[in-house]
mmCIF file of C-alpha atoms in Angstrom:
data_model
loop_
_atom_site.group_PDB
_atom_site.id
_atom_site.type_symbol
_atom_site.label_atom_id
_atom_site.label_comp_id
_atom_site.label_asym_id
_atom_site.label_seq_id
_atom_site.Cartn_x
_atom_site.Cartn_y
_atom_site.Cartn_z
ATOM 1 C CA MET J 6 -44.411 128.446 74.925
ATOM 2 C CA GLU J 7 -46.147 125.359 73.982
ATOM 3 C CA THR J 8 -45.092 126.226 70.701
ATOM 4 C CA ARG J 9 -41.684 126.539 70.745
ATOM 5 C CA HIS J 10 -42.036 122.728 72.204
ATOM 6 C CA GLU J 11 -43.780 121.220 70.159
ATOM 7 C CA ASP J 12 -41.556 122.883 67.169
ATOM 8 C CA ALA J 13 -39.055 121.363 68.683
ATOM 9 C CA TYR J 14 -40.486 118.274 68.934
ATOM 10 C CA LYS J 15 -41.389 118.358 65.550
ATOM 11 C CA ARG J 16 -37.640 119.045 64.382
ATOM 12 C CA ARG J 17 -36.383 116.557 65.991
ATOM 13 C CA SER J 18 -38.533 113.955 64.943
ATOM 14 C CA HIS J 19 -37.804 115.515 61.147
ATOM 15 C CA LYS J 20 -33.746 114.536 61.951
ATOM 16 C CA SER J 21 -34.811 111.202 63.352
ATOM 17 C CA LYS J 22 -36.430 110.054 60.334
ATOM 18 C CA VAL J 23 -34.480 111.777 57.357
ATOM 19 C CA GLU J 24 -31.129 109.804 59.714
ATOM 20 C CA ASP J 25 -33.473 106.724 59.862
ATOM 21 C CA ILE J 26 -33.926 107.023 55.851
ATOM 22 C CA GLU J 27 -30.109 107.702 55.397
ATOM 23 C CA LYS J 28 -28.919 104.523 57.294
ATOM 24 C CA PRO J 29 -30.030 102.375 54.832
ATOM 25 C CA PHE J 30 -28.265 103.734 51.792
ATOM 26 C CA GLN J 31 -24.838 104.131 53.667
ATOM 27 C CA ILE J 32 -24.189 99.734 54.073
ATOM 28 C CA PRO J 33 -24.895 99.225 50.310
ATOM 29 C CA ILE J 34 -22.006 102.315 49.627
ATOM 30 C CA GLN J 35 -20.159 100.801 52.020
ATOM 31 C CA ASP J 36 -20.242 97.199 50.574
ATOM 32 C CA LYS J 37 -19.630 98.158 47.072
ATOM 33 C CA SER J 38 -17.024 100.635 48.103
ATOM 34 C CA THR J 39 -15.482 97.458 49.541
ATOM 35 C CA LYS J 40 -16.106 94.645 47.011
ATOM 36 C CA TRP J 41 -14.515 97.349 44.199
ATOM 37 C CA LYS J 42 -11.324 97.582 45.997
ATOM 38 C CA LEU J 43 -11.055 93.882 46.246
ATOM 39 C CA GLN J 44 -11.362 93.625 42.404
ATOM 40 C CA LEU J 45 -8.833 96.308 42.118
ATOM 41 C CA LEU J 46 -6.698 95.159 44.774
ATOM 42 C CA LYS J 47 -7.197 91.378 42.795
ATOM 43 C CA LEU J 48 -6.231 92.713 39.552
ATOM 44 C CA ILE J 49 -2.895 94.635 40.745
ATOM 45 C CA LEU J 50 -2.130 91.519 41.648
ATOM 46 C CA VAL J 51 -2.726 88.975 38.680
ATOM 47 C CA ILE J 52 -0.558 92.003 36.872
ATOM 48 C CA ILE J 53 2.456 91.961 39.270
ATOM 49 C CA LEU J 54 2.250 88.291 38.562
ATOM 50 C CA LEU J 55 2.537 88.058 35.138
ATOM 51 C CA ALA J 56 5.254 90.657 34.713
ATOM 52 C CA VAL J 57 7.360 88.468 36.951
ATOM 53 C CA PHE J 58 6.597 85.777 35.002
ATOM 54 C CA ILE J 59 7.336 87.191 31.729
ATOM 55 C CA THR J 60 10.456 89.090 33.412
ATOM 56 C CA VAL J 61 11.948 85.422 34.704
ATOM 57 C CA LEU J 62 11.029 83.573 31.014
ATOM 58 C CA TYR J 63 12.706 86.412 29.123
ATOM 59 C CA SER J 64 14.933 88.309 30.794
ATOM 60 C CA PRO J 65 19.040 87.294 30.249
ATOM 61 C CA THR J 66 20.310 84.589 31.961
ATOM 62 C CA VAL J 67 22.484 85.611 34.946
ATOM 63 C CA CYS J 68 24.230 82.580 35.415
ATOM 64 C CA HIS J 69 27.277 80.919 33.464
ATOM 65 C CA PRO J 70 26.454 77.257 31.712
ATOM 66 C CA GLU J 71 28.642 75.874 33.873
ATOM 67 C CA HIS J 72 26.572 76.890 36.566
ATOM 68 C CA VAL J 73 23.570 74.680 34.750
ATOM 69 C CA SER J 74 23.778 71.958 36.985
ATOM 70 C CA ASP J 75 22.833 73.827 40.236
ATOM 71 C CA SER J 76 19.475 74.459 38.646
ATOM 72 C CA LEU J 77 17.056 73.783 35.604
ATOM 73 C CA SER J 78 17.541 75.939 32.605
ATOM 74 C CA ARG J 79 14.448 78.365 32.026
ATOM 75 C CA PRO J 80 13.134 77.064 28.810
ATOM 76 C CA HIS J 81 13.180 73.530 30.384
ATOM 77 C CA PHE J 82 11.728 74.714 33.938
ATOM 78 C CA VAL J 83 8.940 76.585 32.202
ATOM 79 C CA ASN J 84 7.850 73.448 29.534
ATOM 80 C CA ARG J 85 7.858 71.438 32.745
ATOM 81 C CA TRP J 86 6.156 73.723 34.283
ATOM 82 C CA MET J 87 3.557 73.766 32.075
ATOM 83 C CA ARG J 88 3.623 70.395 31.544
ATOM 84 C CA GLY J 89 3.195 69.267 35.436
ATOM 85 C CA GLY J 90 6.483 67.104 35.200
ATOM 86 C CA SER J 91 8.354 65.389 33.426
ATOM 87 C CA ASP J 92 8.220 64.206 30.290
ATOM 88 C CA PRO J 93 6.995 60.154 30.780
ATOM 89 C CA ARG J 94 8.435 59.532 27.209
ATOM 90 C CA TYR J 95 11.826 60.176 28.619
ATOM 91 C CA VAL J 96 12.183 58.339 31.700
ATOM 92 C CA SER J 97 13.838 55.486 32.035
ATOM 93 C CA HIS J 98 13.075 53.030 34.972
ATOM 94 C CA GLU J 99 15.866 51.193 34.751
ATOM 95 C CA LYS J 100 17.500 50.588 37.853
ATOM 96 C CA VAL J 101 21.043 51.487 37.425
ATOM 97 C CA ASN J 102 23.835 48.352 38.266
ATOM 98 C CA TRP J 103 26.807 50.074 39.243
ATOM 99 C CA ASP J 104 29.101 46.893 39.239
ATOM 100 C CA GLU J 105 28.353 47.228 35.307
ATOM 101 C CA ILE J 106 29.350 50.484 35.534
ATOM 102 C CA SER J 107 32.419 50.432 37.212
ATOM 103 C CA ASN J 108 33.423 47.349 35.401
ATOM 104 C CA ALA J 109 32.835 49.660 32.235
ATOM 105 C CA LEU J 110 35.053 51.993 33.519
ATOM 106 C CA ASP J 111 38.186 50.052 34.881
ATOM 107 C CA GLY J 112 37.856 49.393 30.575
ATOM 108 C CA MET J 113 38.217 53.121 29.524
ATOM 109 C CA PRO J 114 41.994 54.214 28.504
ATOM 110 C CA LYS J 115 42.933 57.655 30.397
ATOM 111 C CA ARG J 116 40.456 57.173 33.364
ATOM 112 C CA SER J 117 42.430 59.321 35.572
ATOM 113 C CA GLU J 118 42.746 62.296 33.130
ATOM 114 C CA ILE J 119 39.136 62.892 32.908
ATOM 115 C CA ARG J 120 37.975 65.831 33.942
ATOM 116 C CA GLY J 121 34.786 66.882 33.055
ATOM 117 C CA VAL J 122 31.692 64.990 32.902
ATOM 118 C CA GLY J 123 28.025 65.391 31.391
ATOM 119 C CA LEU J 124 25.192 63.627 33.150
ATOM 120 C CA LEU J 125 22.275 63.042 30.681
ATOM 121 C CA ASN J 126 18.942 61.893 32.256
ATOM 122 C CA PHE J 127 19.335 61.004 35.407
ATOM 123 C CA ASN J 128 17.374 61.652 38.702
ATOM 124 C CA MET J 129 19.395 63.373 41.850
ATOM 125 C CA THR J 130 20.035 60.582 43.551
ATOM 126 C CA GLU J 131 22.351 58.664 40.807
ATOM 127 C CA ASN J 132 23.921 62.535 39.517
ATOM 128 C CA ASP J 133 25.408 61.814 43.057
ATOM 129 C CA ILE J 134 25.990 58.226 43.190
ATOM 130 C CA TRP J 135 28.151 59.305 40.037
ATOM 131 C CA LYS J 136 30.492 61.289 42.218
ATOM 132 C CA GLN J 137 31.724 58.627 43.661
ATOM 133 C CA PHE J 138 32.891 56.526 40.356
ATOM 134 C CA LEU J 139 34.412 60.001 39.070
ATOM 135 C CA PRO J 140 35.992 61.548 42.193
ATOM 136 C CA ASN J 141 38.182 64.090 40.496
ATOM 137 C CA ALA J 142 35.960 65.668 37.744
ATOM 138 C CA LYS J 143 33.694 68.458 36.921
ATOM 139 C CA HIS J 144 29.557 66.943 37.081
ATOM 140 C CA ILE J 145 27.401 69.022 35.366
ATOM 141 C CA HIS J 146 23.789 68.045 34.532
ATOM 142 C CA LEU J 147 22.258 68.175 31.252
ATOM 143 C CA HIS J 148 19.179 69.836 30.524
ATOM 144 C CA LEU J 149 17.261 68.608 27.734
ATOM 145 C CA ASP J 150 14.138 70.300 26.270
ATOM 146 C CA HIS J 151 11.961 67.586 25.266
ATOM 147 C CA ALA J 152 10.301 67.649 21.809
ATOM 148 C CA GLU J 153 7.282 68.310 21.222
ATOM 149 C CA GLU J 154 4.678 66.247 21.563
ATOM 150 C CA SER J 155 3.384 65.974 18.572
ATOM 151 C CA VAL J 156 6.586 64.807 16.855
ATOM 152 C CA THR J 157 6.247 61.183 16.060
ATOM 153 C CA TRP J 158 7.980 58.241 14.676
ATOM 154 C CA ASN J 159 5.404 58.890 11.871
ATOM 155 C CA THR J 160 6.519 62.019 11.437
ATOM 156 C CA LEU J 161 9.877 61.572 11.555
ATOM 157 C CA TYR J 162 10.269 58.607 9.027
ATOM 158 C CA PRO J 163 6.674 59.084 6.952
ATOM 159 C CA GLU J 164 6.200 55.805 4.911
ATOM 160 C CA TRP J 165 5.782 58.199 1.377
ATOM 161 C CA ILE J 166 7.692 61.607 0.232
ATOM 162 C CA ASP J 167 6.484 63.881 -2.356
ATOM 163 C CA GLU J 168 10.359 63.287 -4.275
ATOM 164 C CA GLU J 169 8.815 65.878 -7.497
ATOM 165 C CA GLN J 170 8.392 68.235 -4.546
ATOM 166 C CA GLU J 171 5.154 69.467 -6.624
ATOM 167 C CA ASP J 172 3.176 70.635 -3.790
ATOM 168 C CA GLU J 173 5.901 71.291 -0.643
ATOM 169 C CA VAL J 174 9.632 70.903 0.140
ATOM 170 C CA PRO J 175 9.585 68.111 2.268
ATOM 171 C CA SER J 176 10.634 69.171 6.031
ATOM 172 C CA CYS J 177 11.540 67.864 9.406
ATOM 173 C CA PRO J 178 10.064 68.624 12.849
ATOM 174 C CA SER J 179 12.927 70.314 14.951
ATOM 175 C CA LEU J 180 14.444 68.770 18.178
ATOM 176 C CA PRO J 181 15.800 70.758 20.344
ATOM 177 C CA LYS J 182 19.555 70.489 21.304
ATOM 178 C CA LEU J 183 22.094 70.364 24.250
ATOM 179 C CA GLU J 184 23.615 73.602 25.549
ATOM 180 C CA VAL J 185 27.039 73.790 25.381
ATOM 181 C CA PRO J 186 28.922 74.289 28.896
ATOM 182 C CA ARG J 187 31.677 76.238 29.101
ATOM 183 C CA LYS J 188 33.624 73.538 31.184
ATOM 184 C CA ARG J 189 35.119 71.402 28.383
ATOM 185 C CA LEU J 190 33.627 67.605 28.804
ATOM 186 C CA ASP J 191 35.873 64.142 28.412
ATOM 187 C CA LEU J 192 32.582 62.084 29.176
ATOM 188 C CA ILE J 193 29.249 62.203 28.638
ATOM 189 C CA ILE J 194 26.689 59.959 30.262
ATOM 190 C CA VAL J 195 23.471 59.327 29.391
ATOM 191 C CA LYS J 196 20.601 57.121 30.761
ATOM 192 C CA LEU J 197 18.424 56.365 27.720
ATOM 193 C CA PRO J 198 14.887 54.651 28.007
ATOM 194 C CA CYS J 199 14.093 51.352 26.758
ATOM 195 C CA ARG J 200 10.744 50.618 26.426
ATOM 196 C CA ASN J 201 10.306 46.522 26.929
ATOM 197 C CA GLU J 202 8.057 46.217 22.690
ATOM 198 C CA ALA J 203 8.525 44.731 19.407
ATOM 199 C CA ASN J 204 9.701 47.993 18.110
ATOM 200 C CA TRP J 205 11.473 49.557 21.086
ATOM 201 C CA SER J 206 13.845 51.169 18.692
ATOM 202 C CA ARG J 207 11.162 53.493 17.285
ATOM 203 C CA ASP J 208 10.914 55.797 20.038
ATOM 204 C CA VAL J 209 11.462 59.796 19.699
ATOM 205 C CA ALA J 210 12.838 59.921 22.965
ATOM 206 C CA ARG J 211 15.665 57.690 22.492
ATOM 207 C CA LEU J 212 16.777 58.853 19.228
ATOM 208 C CA HIS J 213 16.272 62.572 20.259
ATOM 209 C CA LEU J 214 18.785 62.091 24.064
ATOM 210 C CA GLN J 215 21.065 59.532 21.720
ATOM 211 C CA LEU J 216 21.032 62.814 18.552
ATOM 212 C CA ALA J 217 21.444 65.588 21.289
ATOM 213 C CA ALA J 218 24.185 63.299 23.365
ATOM 214 C CA ALA J 219 26.252 63.412 20.075
ATOM 215 C CA GLY J 220 25.777 66.825 19.053
ATOM 216 C CA LEU J 221 26.808 67.885 22.147
ATOM 217 C CA ALA J 222 30.424 65.271 21.845
ATOM 218 C CA ALA J 223 30.824 66.801 18.380
ATOM 219 C CA SER J 224 30.808 70.304 19.712
ATOM 220 C CA ALA J 225 34.310 69.650 20.902
ATOM 221 C CA LYS J 226 37.520 71.602 19.560
ATOM 222 C CA GLY J 227 40.451 70.622 17.513
ATOM 223 C CA TYR J 228 41.272 67.335 18.621
ATOM 224 C CA HIS J 229 40.256 66.379 21.588
ATOM 225 C CA GLN J 230 38.450 63.525 22.354
ATOM 226 C CA VAL J 231 35.101 62.991 23.706
ATOM 227 C CA GLN J 232 34.025 59.125 25.063
ATOM 228 C CA LEU J 233 29.887 58.582 25.527
ATOM 229 C CA LEU J 234 29.160 56.049 27.677
ATOM 230 C CA PHE J 235 25.155 54.694 27.457
ATOM 231 C CA VAL J 236 23.392 53.166 30.133
ATOM 232 C CA THR J 237 20.476 51.183 28.635
ATOM 233 C CA LYS J 238 19.434 47.706 27.961
ATOM 234 C CA CYS J 239 18.886 48.211 24.543
ATOM 235 C CA PHE J 240 21.456 49.068 21.696
ATOM 236 C CA PRO J 241 22.825 52.627 21.159
ATOM 237 C CA LEU J 242 21.978 53.755 17.532
ATOM 238 C CA PRO J 243 24.511 52.190 15.285
ATOM 239 C CA ASN J 244 23.711 54.631 12.569
ATOM 240 C CA LEU J 245 25.339 57.076 14.940
ATOM 241 C CA PHE J 246 27.500 54.887 17.131
ATOM 242 C CA SER J 247 29.388 51.995 15.604
ATOM 243 C CA CYS J 248 29.896 48.615 16.574
ATOM 244 C CA LYS J 249 34.036 49.709 15.180
ATOM 245 C CA GLU J 250 33.372 52.313 17.570
ATOM 246 C CA LEU J 251 32.685 50.500 21.204
ATOM 247 C CA VAL J 252 35.409 50.372 23.653
ATOM 248 C CA VAL J 253 33.817 47.786 25.923
ATOM 249 C CA ARG J 254 30.312 46.440 26.929
ATOM 250 C CA LYS J 255 29.136 45.758 30.308
ATOM 251 C CA GLY J 256 25.795 44.991 30.742
ATOM 252 C CA SER J 257 23.719 47.814 30.353
ATOM 253 C CA ALA J 258 26.942 50.145 29.715
ATOM 254 C CA TRP J 259 27.916 51.052 26.712
ATOM 255 C CA LEU J 260 31.292 52.709 26.431
ATOM 256 C CA TYR J 261 31.920 54.725 22.981
ATOM 257 C CA LYS J 262 34.803 56.448 21.544
ATOM 258 C CA PRO J 263 33.561 58.291 18.325
ATOM 259 C CA ASN J 264 35.243 59.354 15.663
ATOM 260 C CA LEU J 265 34.326 63.102 15.990
ATOM 261 C CA ASN J 266 34.560 64.186 12.017
ATOM 262 C CA VAL J 267 32.666 61.127 11.344
ATOM 263 C CA LEU J 268 29.898 62.006 14.054
ATOM 264 C CA ARG J 269 29.985 65.625 12.343
ATOM 265 C CA GLU J 270 29.035 64.808 9.438
ATOM 266 C CA LYS J 271 26.974 62.287 10.296
ATOM 267 C CA LEU J 272 24.911 65.205 12.089
ATOM 268 C CA GLN J 273 24.653 67.003 9.456
ATOM 269 C CA LEU J 274 22.120 65.064 7.877
ATOM 270 C CA PRO J 275 18.353 65.506 8.415
ATOM 271 C CA VAL J 276 17.162 63.459 11.045
ATOM 272 C CA GLY J 277 14.599 61.266 9.612
ATOM 273 C CA SER J 278 13.640 60.948 6.323
ATOM 274 C CA CYS J 279 11.427 63.573 6.039
ATOM 275 C CA GLU J 280 13.770 65.325 3.973
ATOM 276 C CA LEU J 281 15.776 62.595 2.581
ATOM 277 C CA SER J 282 13.604 62.866 -0.261
ATOM 278 C CA VAL J 283 16.283 63.270 -3.884
ATOM 279 C CA PRO J 284 15.358 65.564 -6.038
ATOM 280 C CA LEU J 285 15.043 65.022 -9.968
ATOM 281 C CA LYS J 286 16.942 67.767 -10.644
ATOM 282 C CA ALA J 287 19.742 66.611 -8.207
ATOM 283 C CA ARG J 288 23.110 68.987 -8.521
ATOM 284 C CA ASP J 289 26.297 66.890 -9.871
ATOM 285 C CA GLU J 290 28.244 67.874 -7.166
ATOM 286 C CA ASP J 291 30.947 66.325 -5.073
ATOM 287 C CA TYR J 292 28.937 65.421 -1.649
ATOM 288 C CA SER J 293 31.933 63.602 0.341
ATOM 289 C CA GLN J 294 35.728 64.563 1.706
ATOM 290 C CA ASN J 295 37.200 61.199 1.033
ATOM 291 C CA VAL J 296 36.427 59.926 -2.196
ATOM 292 C CA ASN J 297 38.776 57.219 -2.203
ATOM 293 C CA ARG J 298 36.789 56.140 1.168
ATOM 294 C CA GLU J 299 33.936 55.079 -1.119
ATOM 295 C CA ALA J 300 33.143 52.870 -3.911
ATOM 296 C CA TYR J 301 30.116 51.670 -5.952
ATOM 297 C CA ALA J 302 30.009 47.791 -5.113
ATOM 298 C CA THR J 303 27.916 44.645 -6.533
ATOM 299 C CA ILE J 304 27.374 40.673 -6.047
ATOM 300 C CA LEU J 305 27.451 37.915 -8.958
ATOM 301 C CA HIS J 306 26.641 34.596 -7.240
ATOM 302 C CA SER J 307 25.777 30.823 -7.986
ATOM 303 C CA ALA J 308 25.707 31.845 -11.986
ATOM 304 C CA ASP J 309 27.378 34.525 -14.672
ATOM 305 C CA VAL J 310 23.964 34.634 -16.258
ATOM 306 C CA TYR J 311 24.527 38.334 -14.908
ATOM 307 C CA VAL J 312 28.225 39.116 -15.968
ATOM 308 C CA CYS J 313 27.289 41.232 -18.981
ATOM 309 C CA GLY J 314 24.643 42.740 -17.008
ATOM 310 C CA ALA J 315 28.139 43.918 -14.714
ATOM 311 C CA ILE J 316 29.819 44.716 -17.748
ATOM 312 C CA THR J 317 27.211 46.477 -18.512
ATOM 313 C CA ALA J 318 26.566 48.397 -15.069
ATOM 314 C CA ALA J 319 30.257 49.587 -14.896
ATOM 315 C CA GLN J 320 30.643 51.110 -17.802
ATOM 316 C CA SER J 321 27.270 52.856 -17.469
ATOM 317 C CA ILE J 322 28.933 54.511 -14.399
ATOM 318 C CA ARG J 323 31.554 56.105 -15.880
ATOM 319 C CA MET J 324 29.788 57.159 -18.120
ATOM 320 C CA ALA J 325 27.714 59.261 -15.954
ATOM 321 C CA GLY J 326 31.085 60.916 -14.838
ATOM 322 C CA SER J 327 32.013 58.690 -11.113
ATOM 323 C CA THR J 328 35.345 58.154 -10.771
ATOM 324 C CA ARG J 329 34.635 55.655 -7.078
ATOM 325 C CA ASP J 330 36.312 52.353 -6.839
ATOM 326 C CA LEU J 331 34.139 49.608 -8.410
ATOM 327 C CA VAL J 332 34.008 46.560 -6.127
ATOM 328 C CA ILE J 333 32.460 43.815 -7.290
ATOM 329 C CA LEU J 334 31.876 40.746 -5.081
ATOM 330 C CA VAL J 335 31.950 36.730 -6.910
ATOM 331 C CA ASP J 336 31.754 33.421 -5.601
ATOM 332 C CA GLU J 337 33.320 30.084 -6.811
ATOM 333 C CA THR J 338 30.334 29.731 -9.369
ATOM 334 C CA ILE J 339 32.303 32.574 -11.405
ATOM 335 C CA SER J 340 35.458 31.457 -13.897
ATOM 336 C CA GLU J 341 38.152 32.823 -14.431
ATOM 337 C CA TYR J 342 36.780 33.522 -18.074
ATOM 338 C CA HIS J 343 34.338 36.043 -16.810
ATOM 339 C CA ILE J 344 35.903 37.865 -13.872
ATOM 340 C CA SER J 345 39.039 38.853 -16.952
ATOM 341 C CA GLY J 346 36.057 40.550 -18.203
ATOM 342 C CA LEU J 347 34.581 42.093 -15.218
ATOM 343 C CA GLU J 348 38.488 43.381 -14.560
ATOM 344 C CA LEU J 349 38.984 44.620 -17.998
ATOM 345 C CA ALA J 350 35.341 46.596 -17.368
ATOM 346 C CA GLY J 351 36.307 48.233 -14.547
ATOM 347 C CA TRP J 352 35.359 46.095 -11.222
ATOM 348 C CA LYS J 353 37.885 45.108 -8.753
ATOM 349 C CA VAL J 354 36.470 41.722 -7.966
ATOM 350 C CA ARG J 355 37.055 39.885 -4.615
ATOM 351 C CA THR J 356 36.309 36.572 -3.796
ATOM 352 C CA ILE J 357 33.386 35.588 -0.925
ATOM 353 C CA GLN J 358 31.599 32.755 0.260
ATOM 354 C CA ARG J 359 27.960 32.975 -0.453
ATOM 355 C CA ILE J 360 24.899 33.168 1.935
ATOM 356 C CA ARG J 361 21.835 31.112 1.968
ATOM 357 C CA ASN J 362 18.438 33.009 2.266
ATOM 358 C CA PRO J 363 17.007 29.989 5.252
ATOM 359 C CA LYS J 364 13.699 31.209 4.022
ATOM 360 C CA ALA J 365 14.041 30.807 0.328
ATOM 361 C CA GLU J 366 12.948 27.560 -1.711
ATOM 362 C CA LYS J 367 15.636 25.039 -3.517
ATOM 363 C CA ASP J 368 16.660 26.453 -6.641
ATOM 364 C CA ALA J 369 15.005 29.991 -6.019
ATOM 365 C CA TYR J 370 16.346 33.565 -7.397
ATOM 366 C CA ASN J 371 16.728 34.571 -3.985
ATOM 367 C CA GLU J 372 17.736 31.530 -2.109
ATOM 368 C CA TRP J 373 21.568 33.287 -1.994
ATOM 369 C CA ASN J 374 20.890 36.555 -1.715
ATOM 370 C CA TYR J 375 21.709 36.713 1.748
ATOM 371 C CA SER J 376 25.065 37.115 0.341
ATOM 372 C CA LYS J 377 24.863 40.684 0.201
ATOM 373 C CA PHE J 378 25.576 40.898 4.107
ATOM 374 C CA ARG J 379 29.427 40.098 3.011
ATOM 375 C CA LEU J 380 28.879 43.750 1.672
ATOM 376 C CA TRP J 381 29.647 45.146 4.933
ATOM 377 C CA GLN J 382 32.979 43.568 4.954
ATOM 378 C CA LEU J 383 34.363 45.852 2.491
ATOM 379 C CA THR J 384 35.680 47.689 5.966
ATOM 380 C CA ASP J 385 38.630 49.402 3.568
ATOM 381 C CA TYR J 386 35.529 51.737 2.439
ATOM 382 C CA ASP J 387 33.245 54.066 4.681
ATOM 383 C CA LYS J 388 30.383 54.120 2.275
ATOM 384 C CA ILE J 389 29.420 52.425 -0.092
ATOM 385 C CA ILE J 390 26.621 52.473 -3.451
ATOM 386 C CA PHE J 391 25.155 48.869 -3.876
ATOM 387 C CA ILE J 392 23.582 48.263 -7.293
ATOM 388 C CA ASP J 393 21.899 45.030 -8.226
ATOM 389 C CA ALA J 394 24.368 43.899 -11.360
ATOM 390 C CA ASP J 395 21.396 44.137 -14.058
ATOM 391 C CA LEU J 396 21.413 48.184 -13.782
ATOM 392 C CA LEU J 397 21.991 51.173 -15.535
ATOM 393 C CA ILE J 398 22.988 54.117 -14.017
ATOM 394 C CA LEU J 399 21.825 56.972 -16.746
ATOM 395 C CA ARG J 400 23.317 60.293 -14.698
ATOM 396 C CA ASN J 401 25.709 60.466 -11.586
ATOM 397 C CA ILE J 402 24.505 58.959 -8.023
ATOM 398 C CA ASP J 403 27.319 60.225 -6.448
ATOM 399 C CA PHE J 404 25.280 62.577 -4.718
ATOM 400 C CA LEU J 405 23.922 59.748 -3.050
ATOM 401 C CA PHE J 406 26.850 59.314 -0.750
ATOM 402 C CA GLY J 407 25.644 62.214 1.937
ATOM 403 C CA MET J 408 22.937 60.175 2.644
ATOM 404 C CA PRO J 409 22.904 57.946 5.663
ATOM 405 C CA GLU J 410 22.988 54.398 5.833
ATOM 406 C CA ILE J 411 20.615 52.714 5.352
ATOM 407 C CA SER J 412 18.803 55.203 2.590
ATOM 408 C CA ALA J 413 16.989 52.652 0.330
ATOM 409 C CA THR J 414 13.944 52.573 -1.609
ATOM 410 C CA GLY J 415 11.231 51.732 0.521
ATOM 411 C CA ASN J 416 8.331 48.973 -0.429
ATOM 412 C CA ASN J 417 5.577 48.702 2.380
ATOM 413 C CA GLY J 418 5.752 49.830 5.702
ATOM 414 C CA THR J 419 9.610 48.770 7.067
ATOM 415 C CA LEU J 420 10.574 46.691 4.016
ATOM 416 C CA PHE J 421 12.599 48.126 1.687
ATOM 417 C CA ASN J 422 13.812 47.265 -2.046
ATOM 418 C CA SER J 423 17.622 45.838 -1.587
ATOM 419 C CA GLY J 424 18.469 46.615 -5.292
ATOM 420 C CA VAL J 425 20.190 50.132 -4.284
ATOM 421 C CA MET J 426 21.461 51.041 -0.976
ATOM 422 C CA VAL J 427 24.187 53.749 0.595
ATOM 423 C CA LEU J 428 26.023 51.571 3.333
ATOM 424 C CA TRP J 429 28.308 52.253 5.810
ATOM 425 C CA CYS J 430 30.730 49.823 6.363
#
């Protein structure tokens, strides 16, 4: 009997020891299992989030372009999300003077016929206020993807270009464009940043906003006229929007009615001088559409010593194959005898009053070189190639009429040589 009790006691004691030995190993096994499950769950969540992000990024849009005003475009949203907010280069801190806006709109022709309005670079509060000025129009909030931060003014306008293109063909960085909404726009309103700096015009964001607005206006089909209203203290780009296209200006409000055909032609040119170098083997082809509105021009003032040079220049232009008009500006120092010789050479003579250079010394060679400003008074032409009267043209350079204003050879930094220039009048 005692033996049985001892055996039973030993069995219970052994079982208890086995259980005590197993218990310490059960807890770590459970901990490892729990941690593994948590890590797996985290991995699954990360995969799901990545899948959702990629789906949102690359899936086709389900909204119509006219509804772009209600939400950010997908690339625009992604760029802002990655950068952590709006690009400070594009932000205009200028407070809108609504009285000036009202006065400018009062000078707008056919204001009551405005049905589609595009708003670019305004905040939400300003967008709502615009609806009060044009309540009968459909307002579309335009969103422009910002230029890469690597795009600077120096990359757009380098001081040196490989004109012979021995190493590589020059190229310009691309600037994003506005998506054309389905709703036809009659008026595009843009708020431009204006830095209080000496070189405020050399602003990539400011240039980009104006190019984007011009491109959107030029996309209008047929003969539909689009007006542009810029809100800025700084002068809009005269190369894109000329003074003769300015309808009204009231303080910081600039209302333009551009010639869309001319604007489309300007926008075909590359942005910046990074692609504007002329290859030495440029093709001799017609780069223009209206040759009757283009001319070569030169100036004679103060003395008749360059008359023979001007006659020779005219002959060289004709021998090179150009048929454009030849216009020469002369002052009262050029005699009738010399004028008759210039006319026989093919020059159309225009008499001007010369302009003195206030920084030049008396009787210096450049004392009256400000007379070149008279070139912009040749308004019966759209484009002018100016050459100094002592130059020889060795091959046809009509392709220069396809260049923007002002195209010239650089001297040093912002300075350029005025001996040969392409001007738009």
